[in-house]
XYZ file of C-alpha atoms in Angstrom:
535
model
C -14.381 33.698 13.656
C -12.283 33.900 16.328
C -8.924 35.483 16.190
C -5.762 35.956 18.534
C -2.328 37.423 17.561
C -1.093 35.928 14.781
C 2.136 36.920 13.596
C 3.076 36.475 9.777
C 5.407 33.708 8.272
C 5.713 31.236 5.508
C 4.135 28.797 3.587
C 1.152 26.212 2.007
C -1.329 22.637 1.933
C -4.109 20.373 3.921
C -7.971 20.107 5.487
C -9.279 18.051 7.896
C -10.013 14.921 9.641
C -10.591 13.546 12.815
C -10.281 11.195 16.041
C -11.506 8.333 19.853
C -9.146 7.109 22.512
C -9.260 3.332 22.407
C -6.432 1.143 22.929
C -6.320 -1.675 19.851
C -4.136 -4.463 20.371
C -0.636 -4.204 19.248
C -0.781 -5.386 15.651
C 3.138 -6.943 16.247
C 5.646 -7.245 13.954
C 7.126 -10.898 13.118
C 9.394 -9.060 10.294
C 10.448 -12.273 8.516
C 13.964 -12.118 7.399
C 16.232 -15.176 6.267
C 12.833 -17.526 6.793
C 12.794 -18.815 3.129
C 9.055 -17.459 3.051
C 9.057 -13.835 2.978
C 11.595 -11.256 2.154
C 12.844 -8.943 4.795
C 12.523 -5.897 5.385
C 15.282 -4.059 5.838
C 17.573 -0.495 6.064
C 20.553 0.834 4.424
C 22.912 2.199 7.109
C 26.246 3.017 7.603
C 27.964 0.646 9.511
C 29.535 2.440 12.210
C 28.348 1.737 16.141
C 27.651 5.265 17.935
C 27.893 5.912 21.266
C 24.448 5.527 22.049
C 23.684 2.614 19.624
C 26.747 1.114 21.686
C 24.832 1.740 24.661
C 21.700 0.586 23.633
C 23.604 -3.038 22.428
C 25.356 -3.285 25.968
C 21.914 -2.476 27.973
C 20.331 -5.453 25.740
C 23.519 -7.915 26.130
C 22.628 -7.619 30.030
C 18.851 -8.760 29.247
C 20.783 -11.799 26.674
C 22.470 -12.806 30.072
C 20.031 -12.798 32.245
C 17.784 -14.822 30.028
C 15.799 -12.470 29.990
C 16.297 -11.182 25.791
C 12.799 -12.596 25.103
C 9.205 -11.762 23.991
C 7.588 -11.664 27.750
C 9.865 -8.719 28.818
C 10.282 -6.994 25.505
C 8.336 -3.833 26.608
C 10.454 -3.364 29.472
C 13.714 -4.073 27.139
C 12.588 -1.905 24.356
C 12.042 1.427 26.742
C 15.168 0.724 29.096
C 17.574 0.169 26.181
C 16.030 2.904 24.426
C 15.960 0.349 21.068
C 13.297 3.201 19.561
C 16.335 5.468 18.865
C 17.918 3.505 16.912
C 16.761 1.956 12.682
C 19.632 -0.854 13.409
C 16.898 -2.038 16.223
C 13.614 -0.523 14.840
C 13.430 -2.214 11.319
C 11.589 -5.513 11.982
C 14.654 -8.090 12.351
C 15.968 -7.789 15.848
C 12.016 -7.902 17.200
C 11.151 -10.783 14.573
C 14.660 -12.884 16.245
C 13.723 -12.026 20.003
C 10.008 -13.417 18.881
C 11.796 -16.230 17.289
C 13.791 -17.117 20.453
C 17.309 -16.097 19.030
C 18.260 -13.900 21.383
C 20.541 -15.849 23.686
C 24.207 -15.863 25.155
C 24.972 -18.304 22.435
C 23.979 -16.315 19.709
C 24.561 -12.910 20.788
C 27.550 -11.809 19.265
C 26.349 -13.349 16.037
C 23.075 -11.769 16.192
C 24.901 -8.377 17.778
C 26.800 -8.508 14.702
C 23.679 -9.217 12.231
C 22.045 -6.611 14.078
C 24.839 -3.407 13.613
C 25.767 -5.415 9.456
C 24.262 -3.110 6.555
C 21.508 -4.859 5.234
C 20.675 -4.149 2.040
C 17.510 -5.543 -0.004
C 19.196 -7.593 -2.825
C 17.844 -8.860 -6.200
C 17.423 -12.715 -5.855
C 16.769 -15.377 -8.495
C 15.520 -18.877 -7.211
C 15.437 -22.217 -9.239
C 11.772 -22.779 -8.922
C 8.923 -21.278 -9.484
C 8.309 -21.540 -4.986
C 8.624 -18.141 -3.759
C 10.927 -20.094 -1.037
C 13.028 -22.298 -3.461
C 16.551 -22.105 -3.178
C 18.535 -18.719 -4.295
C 20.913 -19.439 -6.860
C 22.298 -16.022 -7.559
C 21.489 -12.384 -5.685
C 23.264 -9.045 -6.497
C 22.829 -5.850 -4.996
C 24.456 -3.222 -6.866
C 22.983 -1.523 -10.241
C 24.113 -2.689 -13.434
C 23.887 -6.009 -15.477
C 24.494 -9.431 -13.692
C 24.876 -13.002 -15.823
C 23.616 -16.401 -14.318
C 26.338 -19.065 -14.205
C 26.578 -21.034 -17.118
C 24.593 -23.789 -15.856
C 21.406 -22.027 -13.779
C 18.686 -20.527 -15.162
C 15.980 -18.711 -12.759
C 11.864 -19.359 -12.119
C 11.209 -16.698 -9.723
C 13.078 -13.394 -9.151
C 12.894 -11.292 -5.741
C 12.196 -7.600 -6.420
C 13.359 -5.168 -3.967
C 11.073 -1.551 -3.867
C 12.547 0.930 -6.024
C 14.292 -1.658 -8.119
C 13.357 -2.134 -11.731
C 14.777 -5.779 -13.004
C 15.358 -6.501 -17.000
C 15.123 -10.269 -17.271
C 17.202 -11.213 -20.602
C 17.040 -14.537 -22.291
C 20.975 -14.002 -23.028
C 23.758 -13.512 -21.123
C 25.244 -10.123 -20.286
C 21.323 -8.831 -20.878
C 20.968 -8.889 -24.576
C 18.350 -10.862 -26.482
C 14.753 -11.185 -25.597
C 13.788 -9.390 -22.215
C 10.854 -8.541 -19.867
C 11.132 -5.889 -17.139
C 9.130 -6.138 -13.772
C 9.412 -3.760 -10.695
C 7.627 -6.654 -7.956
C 8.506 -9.948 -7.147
C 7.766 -12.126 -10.624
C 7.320 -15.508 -10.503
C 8.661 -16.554 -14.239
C 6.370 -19.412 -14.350
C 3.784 -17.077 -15.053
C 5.800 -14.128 -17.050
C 6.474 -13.851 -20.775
C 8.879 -12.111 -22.528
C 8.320 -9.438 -24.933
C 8.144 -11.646 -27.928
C 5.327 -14.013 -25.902
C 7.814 -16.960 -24.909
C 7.866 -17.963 -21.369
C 10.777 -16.559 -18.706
C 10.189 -19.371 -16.907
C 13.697 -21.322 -17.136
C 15.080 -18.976 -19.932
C 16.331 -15.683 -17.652
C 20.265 -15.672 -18.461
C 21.285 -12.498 -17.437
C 19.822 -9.284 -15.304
C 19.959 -5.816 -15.413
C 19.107 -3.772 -12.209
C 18.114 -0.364 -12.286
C 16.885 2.329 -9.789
C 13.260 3.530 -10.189
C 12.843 7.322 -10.770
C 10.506 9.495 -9.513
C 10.077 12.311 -12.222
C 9.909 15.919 -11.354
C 7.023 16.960 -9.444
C 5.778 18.976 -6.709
C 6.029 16.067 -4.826
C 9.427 15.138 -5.952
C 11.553 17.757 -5.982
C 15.577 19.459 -5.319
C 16.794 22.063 -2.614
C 18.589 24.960 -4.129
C 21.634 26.287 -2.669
C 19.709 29.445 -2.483
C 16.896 28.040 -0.838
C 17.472 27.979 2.912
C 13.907 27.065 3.757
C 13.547 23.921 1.590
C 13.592 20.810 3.525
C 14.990 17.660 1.303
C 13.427 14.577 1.001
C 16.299 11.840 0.817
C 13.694 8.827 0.191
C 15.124 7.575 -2.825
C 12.272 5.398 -3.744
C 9.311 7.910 -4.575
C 8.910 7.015 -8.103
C 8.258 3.135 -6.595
C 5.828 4.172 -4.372
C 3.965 6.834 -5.881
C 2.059 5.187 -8.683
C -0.952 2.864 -9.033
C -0.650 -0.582 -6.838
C -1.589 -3.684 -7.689
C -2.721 -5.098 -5.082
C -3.469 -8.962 -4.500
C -5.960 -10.273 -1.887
C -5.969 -13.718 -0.611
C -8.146 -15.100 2.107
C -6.635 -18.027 4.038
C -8.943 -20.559 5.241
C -8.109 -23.584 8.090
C -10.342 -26.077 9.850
C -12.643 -24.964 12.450
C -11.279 -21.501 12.626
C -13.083 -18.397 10.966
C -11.552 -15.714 8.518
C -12.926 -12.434 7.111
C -14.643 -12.942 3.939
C -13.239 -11.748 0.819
C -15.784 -8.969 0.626
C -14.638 -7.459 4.410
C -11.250 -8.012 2.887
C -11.725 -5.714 -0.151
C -13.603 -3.677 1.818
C -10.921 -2.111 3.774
C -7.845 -2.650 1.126
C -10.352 -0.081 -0.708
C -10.958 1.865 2.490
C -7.670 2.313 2.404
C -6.613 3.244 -0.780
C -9.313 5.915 -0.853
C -7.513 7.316 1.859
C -3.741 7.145 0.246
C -6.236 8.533 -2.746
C -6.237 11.832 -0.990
C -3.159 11.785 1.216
C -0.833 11.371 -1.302
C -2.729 14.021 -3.308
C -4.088 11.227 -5.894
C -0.157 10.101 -6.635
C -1.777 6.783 -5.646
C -4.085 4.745 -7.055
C -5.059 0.845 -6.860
C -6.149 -2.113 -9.200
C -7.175 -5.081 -7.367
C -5.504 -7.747 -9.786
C -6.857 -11.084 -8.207
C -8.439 -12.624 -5.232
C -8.139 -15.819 -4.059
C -8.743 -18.215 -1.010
C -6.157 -20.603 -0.053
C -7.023 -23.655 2.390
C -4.079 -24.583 5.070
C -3.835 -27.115 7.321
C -1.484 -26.031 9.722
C -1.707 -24.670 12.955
C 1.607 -23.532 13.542
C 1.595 -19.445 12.237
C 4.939 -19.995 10.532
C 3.861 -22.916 8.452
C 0.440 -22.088 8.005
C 1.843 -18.643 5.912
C 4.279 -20.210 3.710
C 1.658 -23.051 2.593
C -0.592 -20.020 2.131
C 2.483 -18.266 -0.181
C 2.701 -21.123 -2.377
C -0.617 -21.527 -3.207
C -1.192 -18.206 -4.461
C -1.080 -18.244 -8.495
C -1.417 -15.460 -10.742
C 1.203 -12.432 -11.732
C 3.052 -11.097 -9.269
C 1.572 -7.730 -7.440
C 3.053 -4.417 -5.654
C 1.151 -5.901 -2.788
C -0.261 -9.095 -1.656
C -2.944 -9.183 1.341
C -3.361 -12.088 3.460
C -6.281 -11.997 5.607
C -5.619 -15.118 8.705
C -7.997 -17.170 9.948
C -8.671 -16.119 13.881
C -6.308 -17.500 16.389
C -3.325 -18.901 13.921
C -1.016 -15.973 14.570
C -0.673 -14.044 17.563
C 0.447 -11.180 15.692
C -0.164 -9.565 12.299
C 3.033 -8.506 9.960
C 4.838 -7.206 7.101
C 7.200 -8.245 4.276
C 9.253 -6.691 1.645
C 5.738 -6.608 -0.488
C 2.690 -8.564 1.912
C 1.078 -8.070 4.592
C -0.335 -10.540 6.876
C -3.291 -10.264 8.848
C -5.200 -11.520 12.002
C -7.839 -9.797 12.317
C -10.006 -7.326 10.312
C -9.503 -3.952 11.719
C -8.822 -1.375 9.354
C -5.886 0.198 11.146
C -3.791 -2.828 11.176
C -4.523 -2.667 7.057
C -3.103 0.664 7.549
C -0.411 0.013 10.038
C 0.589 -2.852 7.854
C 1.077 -1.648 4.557
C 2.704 1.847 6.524
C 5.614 -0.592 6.683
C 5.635 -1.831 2.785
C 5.852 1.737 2.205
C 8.713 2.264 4.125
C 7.704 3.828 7.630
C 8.761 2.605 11.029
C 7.059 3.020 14.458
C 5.712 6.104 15.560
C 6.439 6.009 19.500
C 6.490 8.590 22.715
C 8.848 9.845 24.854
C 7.105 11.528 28.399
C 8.751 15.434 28.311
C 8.761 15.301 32.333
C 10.221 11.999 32.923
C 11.817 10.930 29.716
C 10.075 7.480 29.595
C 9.635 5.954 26.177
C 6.336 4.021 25.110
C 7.072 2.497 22.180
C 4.302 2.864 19.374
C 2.233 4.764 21.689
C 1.469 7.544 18.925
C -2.255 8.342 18.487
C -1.571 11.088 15.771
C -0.080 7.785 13.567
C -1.334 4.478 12.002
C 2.222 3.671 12.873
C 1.584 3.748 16.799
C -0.881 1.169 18.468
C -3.764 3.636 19.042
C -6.509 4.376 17.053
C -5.696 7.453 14.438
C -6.344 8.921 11.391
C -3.373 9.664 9.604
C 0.227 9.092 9.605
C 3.244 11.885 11.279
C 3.680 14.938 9.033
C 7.490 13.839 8.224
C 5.766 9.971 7.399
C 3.757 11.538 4.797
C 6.955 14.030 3.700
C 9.459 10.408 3.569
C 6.357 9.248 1.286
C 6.854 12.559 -1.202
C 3.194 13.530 -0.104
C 3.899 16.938 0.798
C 5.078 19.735 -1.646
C 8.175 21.381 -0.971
C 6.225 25.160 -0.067
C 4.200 23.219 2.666
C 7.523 22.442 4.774
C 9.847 25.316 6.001
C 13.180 24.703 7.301
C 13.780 27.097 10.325
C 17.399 27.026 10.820
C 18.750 29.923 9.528
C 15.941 32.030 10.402
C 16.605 30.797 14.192
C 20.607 31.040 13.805
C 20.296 34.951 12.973
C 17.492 35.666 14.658
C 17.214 33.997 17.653
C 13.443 32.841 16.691
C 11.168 32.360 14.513
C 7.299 32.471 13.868
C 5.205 30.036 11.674
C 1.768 30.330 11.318
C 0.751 26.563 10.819
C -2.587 25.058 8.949
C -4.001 21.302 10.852
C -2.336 18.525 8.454
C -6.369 16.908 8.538
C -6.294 14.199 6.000
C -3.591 16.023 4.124
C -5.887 16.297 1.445
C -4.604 19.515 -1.137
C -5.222 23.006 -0.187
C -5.196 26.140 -1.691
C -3.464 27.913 1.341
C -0.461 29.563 1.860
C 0.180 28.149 4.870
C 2.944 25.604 5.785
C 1.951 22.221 7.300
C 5.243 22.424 9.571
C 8.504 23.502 10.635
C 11.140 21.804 10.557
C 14.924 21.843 12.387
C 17.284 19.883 11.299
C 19.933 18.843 14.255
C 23.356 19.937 12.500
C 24.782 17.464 15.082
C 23.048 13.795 14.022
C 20.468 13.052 11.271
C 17.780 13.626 13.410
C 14.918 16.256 12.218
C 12.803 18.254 14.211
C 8.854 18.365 12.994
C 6.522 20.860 14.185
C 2.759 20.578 12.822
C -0.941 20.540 13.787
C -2.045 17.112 13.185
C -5.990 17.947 13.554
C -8.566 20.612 12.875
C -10.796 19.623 15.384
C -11.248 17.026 17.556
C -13.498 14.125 16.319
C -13.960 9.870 17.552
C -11.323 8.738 16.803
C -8.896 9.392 19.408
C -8.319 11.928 22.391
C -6.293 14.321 20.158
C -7.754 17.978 20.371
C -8.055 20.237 17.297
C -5.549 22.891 17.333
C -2.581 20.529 19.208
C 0.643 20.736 18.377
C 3.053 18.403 18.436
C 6.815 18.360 18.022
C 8.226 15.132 16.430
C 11.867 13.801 15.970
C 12.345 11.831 12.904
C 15.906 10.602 10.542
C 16.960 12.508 7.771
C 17.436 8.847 6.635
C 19.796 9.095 3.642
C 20.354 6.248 2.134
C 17.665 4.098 4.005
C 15.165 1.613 2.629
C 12.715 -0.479 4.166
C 10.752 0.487 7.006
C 13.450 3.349 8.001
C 11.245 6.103 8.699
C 10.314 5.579 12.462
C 9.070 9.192 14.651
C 9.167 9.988 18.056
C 6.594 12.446 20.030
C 8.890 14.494 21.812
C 6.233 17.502 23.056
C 2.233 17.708 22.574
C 0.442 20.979 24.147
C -2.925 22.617 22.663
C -3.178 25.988 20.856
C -4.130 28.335 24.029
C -1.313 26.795 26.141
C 0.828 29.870 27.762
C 4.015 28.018 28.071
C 7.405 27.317 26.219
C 7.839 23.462 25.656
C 11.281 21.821 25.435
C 12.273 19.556 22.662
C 15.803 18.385 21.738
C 17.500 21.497 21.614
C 13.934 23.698 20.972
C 11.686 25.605 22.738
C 8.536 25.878 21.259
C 5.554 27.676 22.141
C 1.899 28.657 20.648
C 1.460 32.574 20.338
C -1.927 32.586 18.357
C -4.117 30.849 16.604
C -7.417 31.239 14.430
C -10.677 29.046 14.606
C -14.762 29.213 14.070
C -17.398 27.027 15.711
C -20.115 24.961 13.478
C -22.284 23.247 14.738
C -23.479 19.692 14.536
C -25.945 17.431 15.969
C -26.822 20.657 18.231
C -23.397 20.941 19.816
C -20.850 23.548 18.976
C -17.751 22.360 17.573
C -14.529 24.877 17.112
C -12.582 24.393 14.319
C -9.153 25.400 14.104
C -7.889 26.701 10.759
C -4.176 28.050 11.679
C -1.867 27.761 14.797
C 1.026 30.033 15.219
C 4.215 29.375 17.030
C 7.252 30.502 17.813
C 10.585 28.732 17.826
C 14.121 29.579 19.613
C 17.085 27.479 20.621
């Protein structure tokens, strides 16, 4: 084994994994809000403009006027309005209404003002039971809501983390079913065995609870280390899926069978299996194949939505036939699919679960590319895993694996941690951290600093023993896809150099590793990384 200085520190939990540096195409992101066919996906946010949101709004109003606010020059908009910064531009609506063609001089300062408006996932119950059929009631808050006198419901819209009691009477008494997904009440019973469907008088809303875990846990006042996880939604998330699969079919145009299908929605469940340290699980619940016959992508999807019968699921899967969409996407609780590479399953259902886009900003020149990531499903590169603080926003980290570095730096002047490689985040016995982590005490912005691999493998161009430096929310409050990252510094284990990030300067002052060997090349294999921190 070979050893360099490694100076003592903190804490424990991962193994390994690997990586090949091929550029997929960008699997898009038509987030459908307000469409009548899928739910949006959205983020809780305070509704105040910052400066630099401000900024960001006034460098896109001069695209809006030039005609320019459109899908052929959204690269160049994203990066030179630096729309990565900010959740309020990052959560799937303002790129699904560019894509759409909404982004004019005429509708600016209605879609400026949709675009800075809280938007908050809200309970909905429709007249029919058409996923799309017209809302006749909606609430957001907690507590118990009664119909009008007159309505009734026949399909109910589930936000995540939101348990719903349907009651046959009003102000939720009398018979009652609850259900945590969408629930189409033509096909839901009560608890006595009589049908919802027509009967739902009143609702009660509720938040779902994560219980006590390793995984879900508080920050002491006495513990200065602990880094909290403000994802209120881990007891949603963090349980077995049901997961739907339907494979849409149209004229003269192919689709992945049903088996290729299954074949990576259990791919990749084996891998939340060990990432999520076997919090969760899957149950295929149906499969089905729905024939279309539209071309237009729009259409084509919500013919394919109301043809799907059977209980609601935490997740439905629709696989595309090739050439209807130009772009996969998510919804509140779907996915929909072009193609069948196994990364967009991942990059997909990343955004279910609440992440955001993992993206890049150049340390020398400050140039964004937006989802250019490789150490995340959530960028458009090949990868393995998702950021360290994705899999903390999931609860998929224990709270001795992260330590918090800002009092240590504040009387100090530095720190050392002595970091294991994340890997597949699969559970370790180590008493090593997986990261450090700053918070900014002047924005909600986090510092990360980790080792995403052991070793370097196919997948991508990622060497073992790199570290990278990542800037992600706190993200209090937020829902939806909320947790976006940014790659602010990357530099390998023997590098002799501090790197700037933010406000840090990090740099790598030992590290330990051994060489196997395989297919009669020697491979080293990095087990720790140490590194040391100042302001």
């Amino acid at each position: 084994m070979r050893k360099l200085s490694m100076t003592f520190v903190m804490l424990c939990g991962a193994l390994v994994s690997g990586c090949q540096g091929e550029e997929l195409e960008q699997p898009a992101h038509e987030q459908p809000r307000g469409t009548g066919t899928e739910s949006s996906v959205a983020s809780i946010r305070q509704g105040v403009v910052s400066a630099e949101l401000a900024a960001s709004l006034s460098c896109i109003e001069t695209y809006v006027n030039a005609g320019t606010c459109d899908w052929a020059h959204w690269s160049e908009l994203w990066d030179t309005c630096q729309a990565y910064a900010h959740p309020e531009l990052d959560d799937g609506f303002f790129i699904d209404e560019v894509q759409s063609g909404n982004c004019t001089a005429a509708n600016w300062p209605t879609l400026r003002e949709q675009i800075i408006a809280p938007r908050s996932p809200a309970v909905r119950v429709r007249e029919s039971c058409d996923v799309g059929s017209q809302v006749i009631q909606e609430a957001g808050s907690n507590g118990c809501h009664t119909l009008a006198a007159v309505a009734s419901g026949s399909y109910v819209d589930v936000p995540m983390g939101k348990a719903v009691t349907l009651h046959a009477g009003t102000n939720c008494t009398g018979d009652s079913v609850t259900v945590e997904n969408d629930a189409n009440l033509c096909e839901t019973s009560f608890e006595s065995g009589a049908s919802a469907n027509d009967q739902v008088r009143s609702f009660r809303i509720q938040d779902v609870v994560a219980l006590p875990s390793p995984y879900s846990y508080d920050c002491g006042a006495n513990e200065p280390t602990c880094v909290k996880n403000f994802n209120s939604r881990l007891g949603a998330l963090n349980k077995k899926h049901t997961v739907k699969l339907v494979r849409v079919t149209l004229a003269g145009r192919t689709t992945p069978s049903m088996a290729t299908i299954r074949g990576n929605v259990v791919d990749l469940y084996n891998y939340y299996a060990v990432a999520s340290r076997h919090q969760v699980s899957l149950q295929i619940t149906g499969t089905q194949t729905v024939a279309v016959t539209s071309t237009n992508c729009a259409d084509a999807k919500g013919q394919a939505r109301r043809a799907v019968t059977g209980a609601s699921a935490f997740l439905t899967v629709y696989s595309l036939p090739s050439g209807l969409c130009s772009t996969s996407n998510a919804g509140s609780n779907s996915v929909n699919l072009r193609g069948s590479l196994y990364r967009d399953y991942a990059h997909e259902v990343g955004h279910v679960l609440g992440l955001a886009h993992s993206s890049v900003r150049d340390p020398a020149t400050g140039k964004v590319t937006s989802s250019g990531d490789s150490s995340s499903y959530m960028g458009i590169f090949a990868s393995d895993n998702y950021t360290l603080p994705q899999l903390h926003w999931l609860g998929w980290t224990k709270k001795e694996e992260l330590v918090k570095v800002n009092s240590a730096i504040d009387s100090g002047g530095f720190i050392d941690v002595t970091l294991r490689p994340l890997g597949t985040n699969a559970d370790n016995t180590s008493s090593l951290p997986l990261g450090a982590v700053w918070d900014n005490p002047d924005t909600d912005q986090r510092l990360f600093i980790a080792v995403p691999k052991p070793r370097t493998n196919g997948t991508n161009q990622i060497e073992g023993g790199t570290v990278f430096v990542h800037r992600a929310p706190k993200c209090e409050g937020c829902t939806g896809m909320a947790m976006n990252t940014m790659q602010l510094a990357r530099f390998g284990a023997r590098s002799v150099n501090e790197h700037k990030a933010d406000a840090l300067f990090v740099k790598p002052v030992g590290f330990t590793s051994n060489f196997v060997q395989e297919s009669g090349k020697s491979v080293e294999v990095f087990t720790s990384v140490t590194v040391r921190i100042r302001k």
